[in-house]
Amino acid sequence: MALIPFLTDIFQNPVFSIIAIFCVFGIGIFQGIILGRAILVRFPRLQNHVKTVSISLFLLFLTNAVLSVPRFASPEKIDFSTLSDSYSNEAFSTLFLIFGTNTGFLTVLAISVTVMTFVILKFTHLHGITKGFIFFFTILLLLLTGLSRLTDLTPSSFEVLLYFLYQLGITIGILTGTIRKIKTKKLDLK
């Protein structure tokens, strides 16, 4: 069953499917541009090496997009009844299972990029509606991922496609947002 079952019937219509694809991809691009620009504004010295920074962030977020899709498509389910039995014996392995870090280095890398997004939100000077926009969609994605791990629901192939397009949009947006230097505003002292 899909993560959001009531939308399954709506997305059977090709018009709504195309609208959903463009909206999700556009939201990802817009979020990536905002994050990329915020990084350059917060850390102005990075503008001296803007091509290296933009390519590095592009590769990091692309790796995150590629590694996150299989985890989202077939998440490892968490059963709380078995966790309570094993908690007393293997506390650390239980925590690793809950946070999804028990599957290797590449999974930890993908989770680190998500955590980095929250850190960027904390340390950059995003305010108002832009911070709310990024925070809302990051939390929404976190809730959908948690829903897929904690319940019997599994994302449909269309939801996996939307997830991949969102991640790809963020990746392209990060590249677009960091590829050019930000012009500093000159003070008019006249």
Short mmCIF file of C-alpha atoms in Angstrom, two decimals:
data_model
loop_
_atom_site.label_atom_id
_atom_site.label_comp_id
_atom_site.label_asym_id
_atom_site.label_seq_id
_atom_site.Cartn_x
_atom_site.Cartn_y
_atom_site.Cartn_z
CA MET A 1 0.00 0.00 0.00
CA ALA A 2 1.24 3.50 -0.79
CA LEU A 3 2.42 5.93 1.87
CA ILE A 4 -0.41 8.32 1.09
CA PRO A 5 -3.22 5.97 -0.04
CA PHE A 6 -5.88 8.62 -0.74
CA LEU A 7 -3.64 10.26 -3.36
CA THR A 8 -3.19 7.03 -5.30
CA ASP A 9 -6.49 7.44 -7.13
CA ILE A 10 -5.74 11.09 -7.92
CA PHE A 11 -2.36 10.25 -9.41
CA GLN A 12 -3.94 7.72 -11.78
CA ASN A 13 -4.98 10.71 -13.87
CA PRO A 14 -2.01 11.64 -16.14
CA VAL A 15 -2.67 15.38 -15.79
CA PHE A 16 -2.34 15.26 -12.01
CA SER A 17 0.71 13.02 -12.30
CA ILE A 18 2.48 15.50 -14.57
CA ILE A 19 1.52 18.41 -12.31
CA ALA A 20 2.84 16.50 -9.27
CA ILE A 21 6.11 15.70 -11.07
CA PHE A 22 6.73 19.32 -12.06
CA CYS A 23 5.72 20.63 -8.63
CA VAL A 24 7.97 18.24 -6.70
CA PHE A 25 10.92 18.83 -9.04
CA GLY A 26 10.37 22.60 -8.86
CA ILE A 27 10.17 22.55 -5.06
CA GLY A 28 13.44 20.60 -4.95
CA ILE A 29 15.18 23.04 -7.30
CA PHE A 30 13.89 26.05 -5.38
CA GLN A 31 14.95 24.54 -2.05
CA GLY A 32 18.40 23.74 -3.44
CA ILE A 33 18.87 27.28 -4.79
CA ILE A 34 17.89 28.75 -1.42
CA LEU A 35 20.28 26.46 0.43
CA GLY A 36 23.11 27.12 -2.04
CA ARG A 37 22.74 30.90 -1.84
CA ALA A 38 22.44 30.76 1.95
CA ILE A 39 25.71 28.81 2.18
CA LEU A 40 27.52 31.42 0.09
CA VAL A 41 26.05 34.31 2.07
CA ARG A 42 26.90 32.73 5.43
CA PHE A 43 30.40 31.69 4.41
CA PRO A 44 31.62 34.46 2.07
CA ARG A 45 35.14 33.04 1.83
CA LEU A 46 33.74 30.11 -0.10
CA GLN A 47 33.09 32.53 -2.96
CA ASN A 48 36.82 32.60 -3.65
CA HIS A 49 36.54 28.93 -4.64
CA VAL A 50 32.98 28.96 -5.95
CA LYS A 51 33.49 26.36 -8.69
CA THR A 52 35.14 23.87 -6.36
CA VAL A 53 32.46 24.43 -3.71
CA SER A 54 29.60 24.11 -6.18
CA ILE A 55 30.97 20.92 -7.74
CA SER A 56 31.71 19.42 -4.32
CA LEU A 57 28.22 20.18 -3.02
CA PHE A 58 26.71 18.92 -6.27
CA LEU A 59 28.55 15.60 -5.96
CA LEU A 60 27.67 15.28 -2.27
CA PHE A 61 23.96 15.92 -2.84
CA LEU A 62 23.93 13.73 -5.97
CA THR A 63 25.41 10.89 -3.94
CA ASN A 64 22.75 11.52 -1.32
CA ALA A 65 20.01 11.40 -3.97
CA VAL A 66 21.27 8.14 -5.47
CA LEU A 67 21.79 6.46 -2.09
CA SER A 68 18.54 7.65 -0.55
CA VAL A 69 16.22 6.30 -3.23
CA PRO A 70 16.79 2.57 -2.49
CA ARG A 71 16.39 3.23 1.25
CA PHE A 72 13.14 5.07 0.56
CA ALA A 73 11.87 2.50 -1.95
CA SER A 74 12.32 -0.50 0.34
CA PRO A 75 12.86 0.72 3.89
CA GLU A 76 13.98 -1.55 6.67
CA LYS A 77 10.93 -1.90 8.89
CA ILE A 78 11.19 -1.33 12.62
CA ASP A 79 9.06 -3.54 14.84
CA PHE A 80 8.75 -2.06 18.33
CA SER A 81 7.67 -5.36 19.89
CA THR A 82 11.02 -6.97 19.02
CA LEU A 83 12.89 -3.81 19.95
CA SER A 84 11.65 -3.89 23.54
CA ASP A 85 12.88 -7.48 23.93
CA SER A 86 16.33 -6.80 22.51
CA TYR A 87 16.75 -3.34 24.07
CA SER A 88 18.14 -4.65 27.35
CA ASN A 89 20.76 -6.80 25.63
CA GLU A 90 21.80 -4.72 22.63
CA ALA A 91 21.07 -1.05 23.29
CA PHE A 92 23.54 0.33 20.77
CA SER A 93 22.47 -1.95 17.93
CA THR A 94 18.84 -0.98 18.62
CA LEU A 95 19.71 2.71 18.35
CA PHE A 96 21.62 2.06 15.13
CA LEU A 97 18.58 0.24 13.74
CA ILE A 98 16.20 3.08 14.64
CA PHE A 99 18.42 5.74 13.05
CA GLY A 100 19.20 3.52 10.05
CA THR A 101 22.95 3.61 10.52
CA ASN A 102 23.41 -0.14 10.78
CA THR A 103 23.63 -0.67 7.02
CA GLY A 104 27.05 0.76 6.30
CA PHE A 105 29.08 3.79 5.39
CA LEU A 106 27.00 4.88 2.39
CA THR A 107 23.83 5.03 4.47
CA VAL A 108 25.61 7.09 7.09
CA LEU A 109 26.76 9.45 4.32
CA ALA A 110 23.19 9.87 3.08
CA ILE A 111 21.91 10.54 6.59
CA SER A 112 24.76 13.02 7.14
CA VAL A 113 23.62 15.08 4.16
CA THR A 114 20.12 15.28 5.64
CA VAL A 115 21.54 16.33 8.99
CA MET A 116 23.74 18.86 7.18
CA THR A 117 20.58 20.43 5.74
CA PHE A 118 19.30 21.04 9.27
CA VAL A 119 22.68 22.46 10.32
CA ILE A 120 22.64 24.81 7.32
CA LEU A 121 19.19 25.96 8.40
CA LYS A 122 20.51 26.68 11.88
CA PHE A 123 23.67 28.57 10.93
CA THR A 124 22.57 30.52 7.87
CA HIS A 125 20.69 33.75 7.94
CA LEU A 126 17.45 32.45 6.48
CA HIS A 127 14.41 34.15 7.90
CA GLY A 128 10.70 34.19 7.50
CA ILE A 129 9.05 32.43 4.63
CA THR A 130 12.23 30.97 3.06
CA LYS A 131 13.25 29.27 6.31
CA GLY A 132 9.67 28.04 6.79
CA PHE A 133 9.60 26.73 3.21
CA ILE A 134 12.78 24.69 3.63
CA PHE A 135 11.89 23.55 7.13
CA PHE A 136 8.39 22.43 6.08
CA PHE A 137 9.53 20.27 3.18
CA THR A 138 12.48 18.82 5.07
CA ILE A 139 10.22 17.82 7.97
CA LEU A 140 7.58 16.48 5.55
CA LEU A 141 10.17 14.26 3.90
CA LEU A 142 11.44 13.13 7.30
CA LEU A 143 7.89 12.23 8.36
CA LEU A 144 7.23 10.27 5.16
CA THR A 145 10.49 8.38 5.60
CA GLY A 146 9.64 7.65 9.23
CA LEU A 147 6.14 6.55 8.23
CA SER A 148 7.59 4.07 5.76
CA ARG A 149 9.94 2.62 8.38
CA LEU A 150 7.53 2.48 11.31
CA THR A 151 4.38 1.19 9.58
CA ASP A 152 3.50 -1.53 7.09
CA LEU A 153 3.07 1.08 4.37
CA THR A 154 5.58 1.00 1.53
CA PRO A 155 6.02 3.75 -1.05
CA SER A 156 4.48 3.14 -4.45
CA SER A 157 6.69 3.37 -7.52
CA PHE A 158 5.22 6.81 -8.28
CA GLU A 159 6.07 8.04 -4.78
CA VAL A 160 9.61 6.73 -5.21
CA LEU A 161 9.82 8.62 -8.52
CA LEU A 162 8.61 11.81 -6.82
CA TYR A 163 11.15 11.31 -4.03
CA PHE A 164 13.97 10.88 -6.56
CA LEU A 165 12.88 13.96 -8.52
CA TYR A 166 12.78 15.98 -5.29
CA GLN A 167 16.31 14.86 -4.38
CA LEU A 168 17.52 15.50 -7.94
CA GLY A 169 15.89 18.94 -7.85
CA ILE A 170 17.74 19.82 -4.65
CA THR A 171 20.99 18.64 -6.23
CA ILE A 172 20.50 20.77 -9.35
CA GLY A 173 19.35 23.69 -7.19
CA ILE A 174 22.47 23.49 -5.02
CA LEU A 175 24.60 23.61 -8.16
CA THR A 176 22.58 26.53 -9.56
CA GLY A 177 22.66 28.40 -6.25
CA THR A 178 26.41 28.10 -5.72
CA ILE A 179 27.80 28.34 -9.25
CA ARG A 180 27.98 32.14 -9.29
CA LYS A 181 29.42 34.56 -6.79
CA ILE A 182 27.02 36.75 -4.91
CA LYS A 183 27.58 40.42 -5.59
CA THR A 184 28.09 42.38 -2.42
CA LYS A 185 25.93 45.40 -1.86
CA LYS A 186 27.97 48.59 -1.74
CA LEU A 187 27.07 51.19 0.81
CA ASP A 188 26.09 54.56 -0.61
CA LEU A 189 27.81 57.10 1.64
CA LYS A 190 26.73 60.22 -0.24
#
